[in-house]
Short mmCIF file of C-alpha atoms in Angstrom, two decimals:
data_model
loop_
_atom_site.label_atom_id
_atom_site.label_comp_id
_atom_site.label_asym_id
_atom_site.label_seq_id
_atom_site.Cartn_x
_atom_site.Cartn_y
_atom_site.Cartn_z
CA UNK C 585 -110.68 -76.60 -93.44
CA UNK C 586 -110.76 -74.89 -96.84
CA UNK C 587 -108.38 -77.51 -98.29
CA UNK C 588 -110.91 -80.36 -97.32
CA UNK C 589 -113.68 -78.29 -99.02
CA UNK C 590 -111.79 -77.88 -102.11
CA UNK C 591 -110.73 -81.68 -102.24
CA UNK C 592 -114.28 -82.68 -101.79
CA UNK C 593 -115.54 -80.41 -104.64
CA UNK C 594 -112.84 -81.78 -106.84
CA UNK C 595 -113.89 -85.52 -105.84
CA UNK C 596 -117.54 -85.00 -106.12
CA UNK C 597 -118.17 -82.17 -108.38
CA UNK C 598 -115.08 -81.81 -110.85
CA UNK C 599 -117.30 -79.82 -113.25
CA UNK C 600 -117.11 -76.92 -110.81
CA UNK C 601 -113.53 -76.40 -111.56
CA UNK C 602 -114.05 -75.68 -115.06
CA UNK C 603 -113.31 -72.07 -114.85
CA UNK C 604 -110.43 -72.44 -112.29
CA UNK C 605 -106.75 -71.93 -113.45
CA UNK C 606 -105.38 -73.86 -110.77
CA UNK C 607 -105.85 -75.38 -107.28
CA UNK C 608 -103.70 -74.17 -104.28
CA UNK C 609 -103.92 -75.99 -100.93
CA UNK C 610 -102.03 -75.09 -97.64
CA UNK C 611 -101.50 -77.78 -95.15
CA UNK C 612 -104.68 -79.78 -95.68
CA UNK C 613 -105.56 -83.21 -94.79
CA UNK C 614 -106.09 -85.58 -97.58
CA UNK C 615 -108.56 -87.81 -96.00
CA UNK C 616 -108.24 -91.38 -95.04
CA UNK C 617 -106.36 -93.90 -97.32
CA UNK C 618 -107.87 -96.99 -95.47
CA UNK C 619 -110.95 -98.03 -93.56
CA UNK C 620 -108.82 -98.30 -90.44
CA UNK C 621 -107.56 -94.72 -90.90
CA UNK C 622 -111.10 -93.66 -91.50
CA UNK C 623 -112.08 -95.14 -88.10
CA UNK C 624 -109.19 -93.67 -86.24
CA UNK C 625 -110.09 -90.21 -87.69
CA UNK C 626 -113.83 -90.84 -86.59
CA UNK C 627 -112.80 -91.68 -83.07
CA UNK C 628 -110.50 -88.64 -82.73
CA UNK C 629 -112.99 -86.26 -84.30
CA UNK C 630 -115.63 -87.44 -81.84
CA UNK C 631 -113.33 -86.51 -78.84
CA UNK C 632 -112.87 -83.25 -80.23
CA UNK C 633 -116.50 -82.75 -80.62
CA UNK C 634 -117.12 -84.05 -77.13
CA UNK C 635 -114.48 -81.61 -75.72
CA UNK C 636 -116.14 -78.71 -77.69
CA UNK C 637 -119.50 -79.44 -76.56
CA UNK C 638 -118.68 -80.03 -72.79
CA UNK C 639 -115.93 -77.65 -71.96
CA UNK C 640 -116.12 -74.02 -71.42
CA UNK C 641 -115.14 -72.42 -74.87
CA UNK C 642 -112.22 -70.54 -73.41
CA UNK C 643 -110.87 -73.86 -72.14
CA UNK C 644 -111.52 -75.50 -75.45
CA UNK C 645 -109.47 -72.70 -77.26
CA UNK C 646 -106.76 -73.26 -74.57
CA UNK C 647 -106.66 -76.97 -75.37
CA UNK C 648 -106.85 -76.28 -79.19
CA UNK C 649 -103.94 -73.68 -79.07
CA UNK C 650 -101.77 -76.12 -77.33
CA UNK C 651 -102.03 -78.99 -79.95
CA UNK C 652 -98.82 -79.97 -81.10
CA UNK C 653 -100.05 -78.76 -84.67
CA UNK C 654 -99.70 -75.10 -83.50
CA UNK C 655 -96.48 -75.40 -81.37
CA UNK C 656 -94.57 -73.24 -84.00
CA UNK C 657 -96.95 -70.57 -83.31
CA UNK C 658 -95.51 -69.84 -79.95
CA UNK C 659 -92.60 -68.35 -81.90
CA UNK C 660 -94.80 -65.50 -83.35
CA UNK C 661 -95.06 -62.18 -81.69
CA UNK C 662 -97.33 -61.58 -78.75
CA UNK C 663 -99.40 -59.30 -81.18
CA UNK C 664 -99.96 -61.78 -83.54
CA UNK C 665 -100.60 -64.62 -81.21
CA UNK C 666 -103.21 -62.40 -79.30
CA UNK C 667 -105.00 -61.80 -82.80
CA UNK C 668 -105.09 -65.28 -83.64
CA UNK C 669 -106.48 -66.21 -80.16
CA UNK C 670 -109.11 -63.37 -80.34
CA UNK C 671 -110.08 -64.75 -83.77
CA UNK C 672 -110.48 -68.30 -82.34
CA UNK C 673 -112.60 -67.00 -79.52
CA UNK C 674 -114.97 -65.16 -81.81
CA UNK C 675 -116.01 -68.49 -83.39
CA UNK C 676 -119.43 -70.01 -82.37
CA UNK C 677 -118.93 -73.32 -80.80
CA UNK C 678 -122.08 -74.83 -82.09
CA UNK C 679 -121.05 -73.80 -85.61
CA UNK C 680 -117.79 -75.43 -84.99
CA UNK C 681 -119.38 -78.79 -83.75
CA UNK C 682 -121.34 -78.76 -87.16
CA UNK C 683 -118.10 -77.88 -89.10
CA UNK C 684 -116.40 -80.93 -87.47
CA UNK C 685 -119.41 -83.11 -87.91
CA UNK C 686 -119.55 -82.16 -91.63
CA UNK C 687 -116.00 -81.95 -92.48
CA UNK C 688 -114.30 -84.40 -90.28
CA UNK C 689 -111.49 -86.38 -92.10
CA UNK C 690 -113.55 -89.53 -91.50
CA UNK C 691 -116.26 -88.03 -94.00
CA UNK C 692 -113.88 -87.31 -96.65
CA UNK C 693 -113.12 -89.07 -99.91
CA UNK C 694 -109.45 -89.77 -100.72
CA UNK C 695 -108.21 -86.03 -101.38
CA UNK C 696 -104.95 -87.59 -102.78
CA UNK C 697 -106.77 -89.37 -105.43
CA UNK C 698 -108.85 -86.20 -106.06
CA UNK C 699 -105.83 -84.10 -106.61
CA UNK C 700 -103.97 -86.41 -108.71
CA UNK C 701 -106.89 -86.78 -111.02
CA UNK C 702 -107.85 -82.99 -111.08
CA UNK C 703 -107.59 -81.57 -114.50
CA UNK C 704 -105.96 -78.48 -113.17
CA UNK C 705 -102.32 -77.93 -111.98
CA UNK C 706 -102.08 -78.23 -108.20
CA UNK C 707 -99.94 -76.64 -105.55
CA UNK C 708 -99.67 -78.27 -102.13
CA UNK C 709 -97.79 -76.39 -99.56
CA UNK C 710 -96.81 -77.60 -96.04
CA UNK C 711 -94.78 -76.17 -93.36
CA UNK C 712 -91.27 -77.70 -92.59
CA UNK C 713 -92.26 -77.65 -88.90
CA UNK C 714 -95.66 -79.35 -89.49
CA UNK C 715 -94.70 -83.13 -89.32
CA UNK C 716 -98.48 -83.98 -89.69
CA UNK C 717 -98.89 -82.29 -93.00
CA UNK C 718 -95.51 -83.09 -94.09
CA UNK C 719 -96.57 -86.60 -94.14
CA UNK C 720 -99.57 -85.80 -96.29
CA UNK C 721 -97.12 -83.62 -98.42
CA UNK C 722 -95.02 -86.73 -99.03
CA UNK C 723 -98.01 -88.98 -99.81
CA UNK C 724 -99.28 -86.40 -102.25
CA UNK C 725 -95.89 -85.88 -103.97
CA UNK C 726 -95.47 -89.68 -104.30
CA UNK C 727 -98.87 -89.81 -105.96
CA UNK C 728 -98.21 -87.01 -108.32
CA UNK C 729 -94.70 -88.71 -109.20
CA UNK C 730 -96.51 -92.04 -109.87
CA UNK C 731 -99.29 -90.33 -111.92
CA UNK C 732 -96.63 -88.13 -113.74
CA UNK C 733 -98.85 -85.19 -112.49
CA UNK C 734 -95.91 -82.97 -112.15
CA UNK C 735 -96.02 -82.66 -115.87
CA UNK C 736 -98.91 -80.26 -115.76
CA UNK C 737 -97.13 -77.87 -113.23
CA UNK C 738 -98.47 -79.53 -110.15
CA UNK C 739 -96.20 -79.57 -107.07
CA UNK C 740 -95.66 -80.20 -103.40
CA UNK C 741 -93.45 -77.69 -101.70
CA UNK C 742 -92.09 -77.36 -98.13
CA UNK C 743 -92.07 -73.82 -96.73
CA UNK C 744 -88.93 -73.64 -94.34
CA UNK C 745 -89.48 -72.44 -90.88
CA UNK C 746 -93.35 -72.69 -91.02
CA UNK C 747 -95.84 -74.70 -89.00
CA UNK C 748 -99.27 -75.28 -89.87
CA UNK C 749 -100.53 -71.91 -90.89
CA UNK C 750 -97.86 -70.89 -93.53
CA UNK C 751 -99.60 -67.72 -94.48
CA UNK C 752 -99.28 -66.50 -90.98
CA UNK C 753 -95.90 -67.82 -89.97
CA UNK C 754 -93.95 -67.18 -93.17
CA UNK C 755 -96.09 -64.78 -95.23
CA UNK C 756 -93.43 -63.74 -97.43
CA UNK C 757 -92.47 -67.31 -98.45
CA UNK C 758 -96.07 -68.16 -98.82
CA UNK C 759 -96.79 -65.32 -101.32
CA UNK C 760 -93.30 -65.99 -103.11
CA UNK C 761 -94.26 -69.68 -103.73
CA UNK C 762 -97.81 -68.73 -104.66
CA UNK C 763 -96.47 -66.18 -107.18
CA UNK C 764 -93.92 -68.41 -108.68
CA UNK C 765 -96.47 -71.27 -109.20
CA UNK C 766 -98.83 -68.99 -110.64
CA UNK C 767 -96.53 -67.23 -112.95
CA UNK C 768 -95.37 -70.81 -114.29
CA UNK C 769 -98.84 -71.21 -115.49
CA UNK C 770 -99.05 -68.18 -117.57
#
């Protein structure tokens, strides 16, 4: 949810980015681009919150881990999958409900617009195997192109053989992309 927080700061408090060199976002929702989509996000988020509030937490985590979004994580080693699983179980369900209520996509401004108008260069990374966020990446890349945002070094990149959590699934590619982007700004 970090990408959502960054996008909302850029949307509502751009002055907070004054001392920021660049914005780096990994596989983040860009928020709704229509009222119909906002309503669809509201309905989907309400269902997730209801599950979180009514299911035993272990069952919710099993449901969460089996979302198509995390399918590529099934290719990770058992040790890594176990660490991710234990990390998820360590969450507080009540706090997760509050996060979903406050940071649900239905509550977001258009993050695409925010990133296009950001005065800093932006790197948006999406995993090749993450079809949901590949769609967001394509939307942002088109907006960058239209606004000629690429001129300031902003870019959208796809990380091969990675799903939603690029930094876990392809850490070397993640670091290389980040290093290359930041080096290009110096």
